[in-house]
Amino acid sequence: MFSTHNSNTNHYICYCDIPESIMSAQLLNTTERCVDDCLLGITQAHPGLVLLPEQRVVVDGSCLISGAKPRVRLVSGGGSGHEPFPVGFIGEGMLSAAVCGPVFTSPPPSSVAAAIAAVGKKNTEGVLVVVLNYTGDRINFGLALERCRSAGIKVEMHVSGDDSALSTLSGTAGRRGLCGTLFTFKIAGAMAARGSSLQDIVGTCQRLAQATGTIGVASSGCRMPGAAAPLFNVEDGHLELGLGVHGEAGAATLKAGSASEVMSTLLKQLTRADSASRLDIQRGDNVAVIVNNLGGTSEIEMAVMTKEVIEQLKNLGVKPQRVYIGGLMTSLDMRGIHISVLRLQDSQWLTYLDDPTSDYHIDNGFLHMGQGHSDYSMIKYTDLGQRGTVVAKCSTYELGDADAANAFRKCLESVVKSVPFQESHLNALDAGCGDGDCGATLCSGLSAMSKLLGSLDFQHPSSVLSSLGEVASSSMGGSSGGLYSILFTAAANNLQPGHAVKLIEKESWVSAFRAGLDAVSKYGGANKGDRTMLDALLPACEALKQTTGSLTDILVAMAAAADKGAKATTAMTPRVGRASYVRASSVTGEDAGARAVACILKAMA
């Protein structure tokens, strides 16, 4: 119970009987719809934005007006939980469209394609897709890009990585995309507004990537929607150094100190000579700076840290020309900050930074159309996605009898029935190096698969695999959804035409499996021993190749090989994906992705 005193009436206004659990609850309706409700709230408050609700895509309405002048349009996005990124940066001179996935999970390729198509159809100048360097985003945005190109849309992709936390880039997925990417949004957006070509803008983005660095600290982990506890805890009196924005722990832990001491540590890490990801700041450089609130840092702390970064850069002989402060790319409610520095190596970059923009996060035009704006409520649009533009050419490979087709169906039915019981275990394995959703993500895909099983033509495996690929990309999301989609799609494309007498016709299926694994390695960047799902898939493929006997014998051998491979990941060092950014002590147990593969094959067997 608490109360406030009213001096005029000499009464106390009392608030009582409010359970503590409700007092500390998150202000959400449901965890399942929190992203959808968020996008509805933003677009309802900003009439210049158009929401495509099924795809979770938000578009600058002026791009949809008939007769809009062709010019390069910028598209970006990623998982939700980083608000105001990306939707808050839609507007004249910045993004034209943004696509939002589930919290901390990459959006599916179909949604990305819808965003590209919304601003790219009939746009002769083309679209630039700015992708933050995370495996899931690279995969899903890349798939969408290829689909849009095949549909005749002019589109290019820039992968943004500005993380300066890594002392070495060897054995990692590279520099993560953090809030320094906002410099790219602003400068590339200004160039597009001035009429620059797609080729020139891409070239500038590449130069910006080399001139930008970001480093951060946090005193607490963030709490996922509906979760009772943060994703990681920080010991009292300590800070996590060099962390990302997806709830993962940092690269190291340091003792907390004064604002001055912490900022000094950050700038030393940003510029340390022995770091492969360092920003090579020189005395006399002009720079622009972002002081980014990760979500839960107080305004007084933000102001103090801003003062420190300005003064300490000046003491290094560096000249801050522009400083941007606020919650620009958050990590839900994490208590911490990121510092991003851009070396202004081109005098024109400062001009581009100062060019006007109409994105709502800058001009705060809440519920106000403003002079020069149009009423977008009457805009009509049809199927801005890519449905029907890319038709899979399935192999005519056919199972020769009903028993074989029935066995194929029973394998998938067993997976759908059994694997969900492993959801909590897979989530726990994933929690040490990420957001702990491996099991939940897999089960989302299996739930969608279960609804599809009755309509699949099991006598034509290529068609079934292609359908599973579509389900994985649209219903699982994240990097795992993209990778399973690539696995199934590449395998389907490799099945040779013909008529099979038995379900397992070794040569054809081994070749198809191998093609799928090669594609996963190509687009995901992983190889054997990198502590990923491949460490279970590769032994399973070898077992398929070597084992003789019945279908049951072969599946049992594949499941055993995958189980052994998953167990072996316990001793492996992660070299790709989110786990590669986390210190070794946080990465324990089996790799969740490898264990998921073992669970699937065990269910099939």
PDB file of N, CA and C in Angstrom, residues 238-315:
ATOM      1  N   HIS A 238      29.687  -4.862 -10.962  1.00  0.00           N
ATOM      2  CA  HIS A 238      30.337  -5.219 -12.219  1.00  0.00           C
ATOM      3  C   HIS A 238      29.499  -4.765 -13.409  1.00  0.00           C
ATOM      4  N   LEU A 239      30.118  -4.764 -14.573  1.00  0.00           N
ATOM      5  CA  LEU A 239      29.457  -4.415 -15.828  1.00  0.00           C
ATOM      6  C   LEU A 239      29.847  -5.421 -16.899  1.00  0.00           C
ATOM      7  N   GLU A 240      28.914  -5.688 -17.809  1.00  0.00           N
ATOM      8  CA  GLU A 240      29.216  -6.488 -18.994  1.00  0.00           C
ATOM      9  C   GLU A 240      29.764  -5.557 -20.070  1.00  0.00           C
ATOM     10  N   LEU A 241      30.912  -5.890 -20.626  1.00  0.00           N
ATOM     11  CA  LEU A 241      31.564  -5.058 -21.638  1.00  0.00           C
ATOM     12  C   LEU A 241      31.446  -5.708 -23.009  1.00  0.00           C
ATOM     13  N   GLY A 242      31.127  -4.906 -24.016  1.00  0.00           N
ATOM     14  CA  GLY A 242      31.138  -5.389 -25.389  1.00  0.00           C
ATOM     15  C   GLY A 242      29.984  -6.298 -25.733  1.00  0.00           C
ATOM     16  N   LEU A 243      28.793  -5.924 -25.322  1.00  0.00           N
ATOM     17  CA  LEU A 243      27.621  -6.756 -25.584  1.00  0.00           C
ATOM     18  C   LEU A 243      26.856  -6.250 -26.800  1.00  0.00           C
ATOM     19  N   GLY A 244      25.980  -7.123 -27.334  1.00  0.00           N
ATOM     20  CA  GLY A 244      25.146  -6.746 -28.466  1.00  0.00           C
ATOM     21  C   GLY A 244      23.790  -6.262 -28.008  1.00  0.00           C
ATOM     22  N   VAL A 245      22.769  -6.450 -28.852  1.00  0.00           N
ATOM     23  CA  VAL A 245      21.434  -5.948 -28.525  1.00  0.00           C
ATOM     24  C   VAL A 245      20.393  -7.067 -28.539  1.00  0.00           C
ATOM     25  N   HIS A 246      20.825  -8.329 -28.473  1.00  0.00           N
ATOM     26  CA  HIS A 246      19.884  -9.443 -28.533  1.00  0.00           C
ATOM     27  C   HIS A 246      19.841 -10.229 -27.230  1.00  0.00           C
ATOM     28  N   GLY A 247      20.171  -9.562 -26.135  1.00  0.00           N
ATOM     29  CA  GLY A 247      20.057 -10.217 -24.848  1.00  0.00           C
ATOM     30  C   GLY A 247      21.218 -11.099 -24.475  1.00  0.00           C
ATOM     31  N   GLU A 248      22.252 -11.154 -25.317  1.00  0.00           N
ATOM     32  CA  GLU A 248      23.406 -11.988 -25.006  1.00  0.00           C
ATOM     33  C   GLU A 248      24.345 -11.253 -24.052  1.00  0.00           C
ATOM     34  N   ALA A 249      25.086 -12.027 -23.264  1.00  0.00           N
ATOM     35  CA  ALA A 249      26.076 -11.431 -22.379  1.00  0.00           C
ATOM     36  C   ALA A 249      27.210 -10.831 -23.206  1.00  0.00           C
ATOM     37  N   GLY A 250      28.085 -10.074 -22.524  1.00  0.00           N
ATOM     38  CA  GLY A 250      29.160  -9.403 -23.229  1.00  0.00           C
ATOM     39  C   GLY A 250      30.362 -10.291 -23.471  1.00  0.00           C
ATOM     40  N   ALA A 251      31.393  -9.682 -24.038  1.00  0.00           N
ATOM     41  CA  ALA A 251      32.621 -10.412 -24.316  1.00  0.00           C
ATOM     42  C   ALA A 251      33.505 -10.529 -23.086  1.00  0.00           C
ATOM     43  N   ALA A 252      33.262  -9.652 -22.082  1.00  0.00           N
ATOM     44  CA  ALA A 252      34.070  -9.661 -20.866  1.00  0.00           C
ATOM     45  C   ALA A 252      33.290  -8.969 -19.759  1.00  0.00           C
ATOM     46  N   THR A 253      33.741  -9.157 -18.522  1.00  0.00           N
ATOM     47  CA  THR A 253      33.158  -8.478 -17.359  1.00  0.00           C
ATOM     48  C   THR A 253      34.214  -7.589 -16.731  1.00  0.00           C
ATOM     49  N   LEU A 254      33.825  -6.383 -16.316  1.00  0.00           N
ATOM     50  CA  LEU A 254      34.764  -5.495 -15.654  1.00  0.00           C
ATOM     51  C   LEU A 254      34.121  -4.922 -14.407  1.00  0.00           C
ATOM     52  N   LYS A 255      34.940  -4.461 -13.505  1.00  0.00           N
ATOM     53  CA  LYS A 255      34.422  -3.838 -12.297  1.00  0.00           C
ATOM     54  C   LYS A 255      33.825  -2.487 -12.630  1.00  0.00           C
ATOM     55  N   ALA A 256      32.695  -2.187 -11.997  1.00  0.00           N
ATOM     56  CA  ALA A 256      32.050  -0.897 -12.212  1.00  0.00           C
ATOM     57  C   ALA A 256      32.909   0.209 -11.608  1.00  0.00           C
ATOM     58  N   GLY A 257      32.761   1.406 -12.135  1.00  0.00           N
ATOM     59  CA  GLY A 257      33.490   2.556 -11.635  1.00  0.00           C
ATOM     60  C   GLY A 257      32.704   3.818 -11.904  1.00  0.00           C
ATOM     61  N   SER A 258      33.364   4.935 -11.832  1.00  0.00           N
ATOM     62  CA  SER A 258      32.706   6.197 -12.127  1.00  0.00           C
ATOM     63  C   SER A 258      32.406   6.296 -13.619  1.00  0.00           C
ATOM     64  N   ALA A 259      31.558   7.261 -13.979  1.00  0.00           N
ATOM     65  CA  ALA A 259      31.242   7.485 -15.390  1.00  0.00           C
ATOM     66  C   ALA A 259      32.512   7.774 -16.176  1.00  0.00           C
ATOM     67  N   SER A 260      33.410   8.537 -15.605  1.00  0.00           N
ATOM     68  CA  SER A 260      34.660   8.873 -16.273  1.00  0.00           C
ATOM     69  C   SER A 260      35.500   7.633 -16.518  1.00  0.00           C
ATOM     70  N   GLU A 261      35.588   6.763 -15.506  1.00  0.00           N
ATOM     71  CA  GLU A 261      36.387   5.546 -15.634  1.00  0.00           C
ATOM     72  C   GLU A 261      35.784   4.588 -16.665  1.00  0.00           C
ATOM     73  N   VAL A 262      34.470   4.452 -16.645  1.00  0.00           N
ATOM     74  CA  VAL A 262      33.818   3.549 -17.586  1.00  0.00           C
ATOM     75  C   VAL A 262      33.986   4.057 -19.020  1.00  0.00           C
ATOM     76  N   MET A 263      33.820   5.358 -19.217  1.00  0.00           N
ATOM     77  CA  MET A 263      33.975   5.907 -20.570  1.00  0.00           C
ATOM     78  C   MET A 263      35.402   5.750 -21.055  1.00  0.00           C
ATOM     79  N   SER A 264      36.366   5.922 -20.181  1.00  0.00           N
ATOM     80  CA  SER A 264      37.761   5.733 -20.559  1.00  0.00           C
ATOM     81  C   SER A 264      37.998   4.295 -21.021  1.00  0.00           C
ATOM     82  N   THR A 265      37.402   3.333 -20.312  1.00  0.00           N
ATOM     83  CA  THR A 265      37.525   1.935 -20.700  1.00  0.00           C
ATOM     84  C   THR A 265      36.889   1.680 -22.061  1.00  0.00           C
ATOM     85  N   LEU A 266      35.729   2.278 -22.289  1.00  0.00           N
ATOM     86  CA  LEU A 266      35.031   2.099 -23.561  1.00  0.00           C
ATOM     87  C   LEU A 266      35.861   2.626 -24.730  1.00  0.00           C
ATOM     88  N   LEU A 267      36.411   3.813 -24.580  1.00  0.00           N
ATOM     89  CA  LEU A 267      37.182   4.404 -25.671  1.00  0.00           C
ATOM     90  C   LEU A 267      38.492   3.648 -25.900  1.00  0.00           C
ATOM     91  N   LYS A 268      39.082   3.123 -24.838  1.00  0.00           N
ATOM     92  CA  LYS A 268      40.291   2.307 -25.009  1.00  0.00           C
ATOM     93  C   LYS A 268      39.964   1.032 -25.770  1.00  0.00           C
ATOM     94  N   GLN A 269      38.831   0.397 -25.437  1.00  0.00           N
ATOM     95  CA  GLN A 269      38.429  -0.817 -26.151  1.00  0.00           C
ATOM     96  C   GLN A 269      38.106  -0.506 -27.605  1.00  0.00           C
ATOM     97  N   LEU A 270      37.471   0.626 -27.839  1.00  0.00           N
ATOM     98  CA  LEU A 270      37.088   1.024 -29.194  1.00  0.00           C
ATOM     99  C   LEU A 270      38.305   1.209 -30.088  1.00  0.00           C
ATOM    100  N   THR A 271      39.422   1.672 -29.510  1.00  0.00           N
ATOM    101  CA  THR A 271      40.579   2.063 -30.320  1.00  0.00           C
ATOM    102  C   THR A 271      41.826   1.222 -30.058  1.00  0.00           C
ATOM    103  N   ARG A 272      41.717   0.150 -29.279  1.00  0.00           N
ATOM    104  CA  ARG A 272      42.916  -0.610 -28.886  1.00  0.00           C
ATOM    105  C   ARG A 272      43.652  -1.145 -30.116  1.00  0.00           C
ATOM    106  N   ALA A 273      44.941  -1.004 -30.100  1.00  0.00           N
ATOM    107  CA  ALA A 273      45.760  -1.288 -31.280  1.00  0.00           C
ATOM    108  C   ALA A 273      45.769  -2.762 -31.666  1.00  0.00           C
ATOM    109  N   ASP A 274      45.579  -3.668 -30.684  1.00  0.00           N
ATOM    110  CA  ASP A 274      45.670  -5.095 -30.989  1.00  0.00           C
ATOM    111  C   ASP A 274      44.318  -5.711 -31.349  1.00  0.00           C
ATOM    112  N   SER A 275      43.298  -4.864 -31.571  1.00  0.00           N
ATOM    113  CA  SER A 275      41.964  -5.372 -31.874  1.00  0.00           C
ATOM    114  C   SER A 275      41.688  -5.319 -33.370  1.00  0.00           C
ATOM    115  N   ALA A 276      41.217  -6.436 -33.921  1.00  0.00           N
ATOM    116  CA  ALA A 276      40.911  -6.496 -35.354  1.00  0.00           C
ATOM    117  C   ALA A 276      39.669  -5.685 -35.705  1.00  0.00           C
ATOM    118  N   SER A 277      38.847  -5.350 -34.691  1.00  0.00           N
ATOM    119  CA  SER A 277      37.615  -4.602 -34.959  1.00  0.00           C
ATOM    120  C   SER A 277      37.714  -3.151 -34.497  1.00  0.00           C
ATOM    121  N   ARG A 278      38.912  -2.690 -34.213  1.00  0.00           N
ATOM    122  CA  ARG A 278      39.105  -1.340 -33.674  1.00  0.00           C
ATOM    123  C   ARG A 278      38.703  -0.271 -34.675  1.00  0.00           C
ATOM    124  N   LEU A 279      38.374   0.906 -34.149  1.00  0.00           N
ATOM    125  CA  LEU A 279      38.176   2.086 -34.971  1.00  0.00           C
ATOM    126  C   LEU A 279      39.453   2.908 -34.886  1.00  0.00           C
ATOM    127  N   ASP A 280      40.083   3.127 -36.011  1.00  0.00           N
ATOM    128  CA  ASP A 280      41.398   3.771 -36.056  1.00  0.00           C
ATOM    129  C   ASP A 280      41.246   5.287 -36.008  1.00  0.00           C
ATOM    130  N   ILE A 281      40.914   5.807 -34.825  1.00  0.00           N
ATOM    131  CA  ILE A 281      40.744   7.253 -34.661  1.00  0.00           C
ATOM    132  C   ILE A 281      42.115   7.909 -34.550  1.00  0.00           C
ATOM    133  N   GLN A 282      42.285   8.990 -35.293  1.00  0.00           N
ATOM    134  CA  GLN A 282      43.543   9.728 -35.293  1.00  0.00           C
ATOM    135  C   GLN A 282      43.354  11.120 -34.694  1.00  0.00           C
ATOM    136  N   ARG A 283      44.407  11.631 -34.053  1.00  0.00           N
ATOM    137  CA  ARG A 283      44.368  13.004 -33.544  1.00  0.00           C
ATOM    138  C   ARG A 283      44.060  13.951 -34.707  1.00  0.00           C
ATOM    139  N   GLY A 284      43.130  14.853 -34.485  1.00  0.00           N
ATOM    140  CA  GLY A 284      42.726  15.797 -35.519  1.00  0.00           C
ATOM    141  C   GLY A 284      41.480  15.377 -36.276  1.00  0.00           C
ATOM    142  N   ASP A 285      41.011  14.125 -36.057  1.00  0.00           N
ATOM    143  CA  ASP A 285      39.813  13.649 -36.746  1.00  0.00           C
ATOM    144  C   ASP A 285      38.572  14.433 -36.319  1.00  0.00           C
ATOM    145  N   ASN A 286      37.692  14.681 -37.270  1.00  0.00           N
ATOM    146  CA  ASN A 286      36.344  15.136 -36.970  1.00  0.00           C
ATOM    147  C   ASN A 286      35.455  13.902 -36.878  1.00  0.00           C
ATOM    148  N   VAL A 287      34.574  13.853 -35.873  1.00  0.00           N
ATOM    149  CA  VAL A 287      33.731  12.671 -35.675  1.00  0.00           C
ATOM    150  C   VAL A 287      32.299  13.074 -35.362  1.00  0.00           C
ATOM    151  N   ALA A 288      31.396  12.147 -35.595  1.00  0.00           N
ATOM    152  CA  ALA A 288      30.021  12.227 -35.104  1.00  0.00           C
ATOM    153  C   ALA A 288      29.847  11.089 -34.100  1.00  0.00           C
ATOM    154  N   VAL A 289      29.032  11.318 -33.076  1.00  0.00           N
ATOM    155  CA  VAL A 289      28.916  10.374 -31.962  1.00  0.00           C
ATOM    156  C   VAL A 289      27.445  10.092 -31.668  1.00  0.00           C
ATOM    157  N   ILE A 290      27.147   8.834 -31.393  1.00  0.00           N
ATOM    158  CA  ILE A 290      25.837   8.433 -30.866  1.00  0.00           C
ATOM    159  C   ILE A 290      26.037   7.897 -29.457  1.00  0.00           C
ATOM    160  N   VAL A 291      25.267   8.426 -28.490  1.00  0.00           N
ATOM    161  CA  VAL A 291      25.208   7.870 -27.144  1.00  0.00           C
ATOM    162  C   VAL A 291      23.831   7.211 -27.033  1.00  0.00           C
ATOM    163  N   ASN A 292      23.804   5.894 -27.125  1.00  0.00           N
ATOM    164  CA  ASN A 292      22.555   5.141 -27.279  1.00  0.00           C
ATOM    165  C   ASN A 292      22.143   4.477 -25.973  1.00  0.00           C
ATOM    166  N   ASN A 293      20.932   4.756 -25.552  1.00  0.00           N
ATOM    167  CA  ASN A 293      20.356   4.128 -24.363  1.00  0.00           C
ATOM    168  C   ASN A 293      19.823   2.754 -24.737  1.00  0.00           C
ATOM    169  N   LEU A 294      20.297   1.707 -24.074  1.00  0.00           N
ATOM    170  CA  LEU A 294      19.855   0.356 -24.387  1.00  0.00           C
ATOM    171  C   LEU A 294      18.467   0.038 -23.835  1.00  0.00           C
ATOM    172  N   GLY A 295      17.846   0.996 -23.179  1.00  0.00           N
ATOM    173  CA  GLY A 295      16.451   0.830 -22.794  1.00  0.00           C
ATOM    174  C   GLY A 295      16.126   1.189 -21.362  1.00  0.00           C
ATOM    175  N   GLY A 296      17.031   0.920 -20.431  1.00  0.00           N
ATOM    176  CA  GLY A 296      16.694   1.116 -19.029  1.00  0.00           C
ATOM    177  C   GLY A 296      17.610   2.062 -18.284  1.00  0.00           C
ATOM    178  N   THR A 297      18.409   2.837 -19.005  1.00  0.00           N
ATOM    179  CA  THR A 297      19.351   3.760 -18.371  1.00  0.00           C
ATOM    180  C   THR A 297      18.676   5.103 -18.131  1.00  0.00           C
ATOM    181  N   SER A 298      18.900   5.690 -16.965  1.00  0.00           N
ATOM    182  CA  SER A 298      18.241   6.959 -16.628  1.00  0.00           C
ATOM    183  C   SER A 298      18.785   8.094 -17.484  1.00  0.00           C
ATOM    184  N   GLU A 299      17.992   9.138 -17.638  1.00  0.00           N
ATOM    185  CA  GLU A 299      18.394  10.285 -18.443  1.00  0.00           C
ATOM    186  C   GLU A 299      19.589  11.012 -17.831  1.00  0.00           C
ATOM    187  N   ILE A 300      19.680  11.059 -16.516  1.00  0.00           N
ATOM    188  CA  ILE A 300      20.819  11.750 -15.892  1.00  0.00           C
ATOM    189  C   ILE A 300      22.113  10.985 -16.190  1.00  0.00           C
ATOM    190  N   GLU A 301      22.064   9.649 -16.177  1.00  0.00           N
ATOM    191  CA  GLU A 301      23.246   8.853 -16.529  1.00  0.00           C
ATOM    192  C   GLU A 301      23.618   9.062 -17.995  1.00  0.00           C
ATOM    193  N   MET A 302      22.602   9.133 -18.849  1.00  0.00           N
ATOM    194  CA  MET A 302      22.863   9.359 -20.270  1.00  0.00           C
ATOM    195  C   MET A 302      23.566  10.703 -20.481  1.00  0.00           C
ATOM    196  N   ALA A 303      23.098  11.722 -19.790  1.00  0.00           N
ATOM    197  CA  ALA A 303      23.695  13.053 -19.947  1.00  0.00           C
ATOM    198  C   ALA A 303      25.126  13.083 -19.428  1.00  0.00           C
ATOM    199  N   VAL A 304      25.363  12.407 -18.302  1.00  0.00           N
ATOM    200  CA  VAL A 304      26.712  12.371 -17.743  1.00  0.00           C
ATOM    201  C   VAL A 304      27.664  11.635 -18.681  1.00  0.00           C
ATOM    202  N   MET A 305      27.222  10.527 -19.250  1.00  0.00           N
ATOM    203  CA  MET A 305      28.074   9.784 -20.173  1.00  0.00           C
ATOM    204  C   MET A 305      28.303  10.559 -21.471  1.00  0.00           C
ATOM    205  N   THR A 306      27.321  11.352 -21.885  1.00  0.00           N
ATOM    206  CA  THR A 306      27.507  12.204 -23.062  1.00  0.00           C
ATOM    207  C   THR A 306      28.591  13.242 -22.797  1.00  0.00           C
ATOM    208  N   LYS A 307      28.525  13.852 -21.638  1.00  0.00           N
ATOM    209  CA  LYS A 307      29.560  14.823 -21.251  1.00  0.00           C
ATOM    210  C   LYS A 307      30.939  14.178 -21.250  1.00  0.00           C
ATOM    211  N   GLU A 308      31.019  12.938 -20.752  1.00  0.00           N
ATOM    212  CA  GLU A 308      32.305  12.247 -20.673  1.00  0.00           C
ATOM    213  C   GLU A 308      32.862  11.921 -22.061  1.00  0.00           C
ATOM    214  N   VAL A 309      32.015  11.435 -22.956  1.00  0.00           N
ATOM    215  CA  VAL A 309      32.540  11.054 -24.271  1.00  0.00           C
ATOM    216  C   VAL A 309      33.008  12.289 -25.033  1.00  0.00           C
ATOM    217  N   ILE A 310      32.314  13.406 -24.902  1.00  0.00           N
ATOM    218  CA  ILE A 310      32.738  14.634 -25.584  1.00  0.00           C
ATOM    219  C   ILE A 310      34.079  15.113 -25.038  1.00  0.00           C
ATOM    220  N   GLU A 311      34.186  15.179 -23.716  1.00  0.00           N
ATOM    221  CA  GLU A 311      35.412  15.699 -23.105  1.00  0.00           C
ATOM    222  C   GLU A 311      36.600  14.778 -23.365  1.00  0.00           C
ATOM    223  N   GLN A 312      36.387  13.469 -23.248  1.00  0.00           N
ATOM    224  CA  GLN A 312      37.511  12.550 -23.412  1.00  0.00           C
ATOM    225  C   GLN A 312      37.971  12.465 -24.864  1.00  0.00           C
ATOM    226  N   LEU A 313      37.046  12.574 -25.818  1.00  0.00           N
ATOM    227  CA  LEU A 313      37.459  12.627 -27.220  1.00  0.00           C
ATOM    228  C   LEU A 313      38.278  13.893 -27.482  1.00  0.00           C
ATOM    229  N   LYS A 314      37.840  15.000 -26.935  1.00  0.00           N
ATOM    230  CA  LYS A 314      38.593  16.246 -27.106  1.00  0.00           C
ATOM    231  C   LYS A 314      39.995  16.123 -26.505  1.00  0.00           C
ATOM    232  N   ASN A 315      40.089  15.458 -25.363  1.00  0.00           N
ATOM    233  CA  ASN A 315      41.400  15.272 -24.728  1.00  0.00           C
ATOM    234  C   ASN A 315      42.320  14.392 -25.574  1.00  0.00           C
TER     235      ASN A 315
END
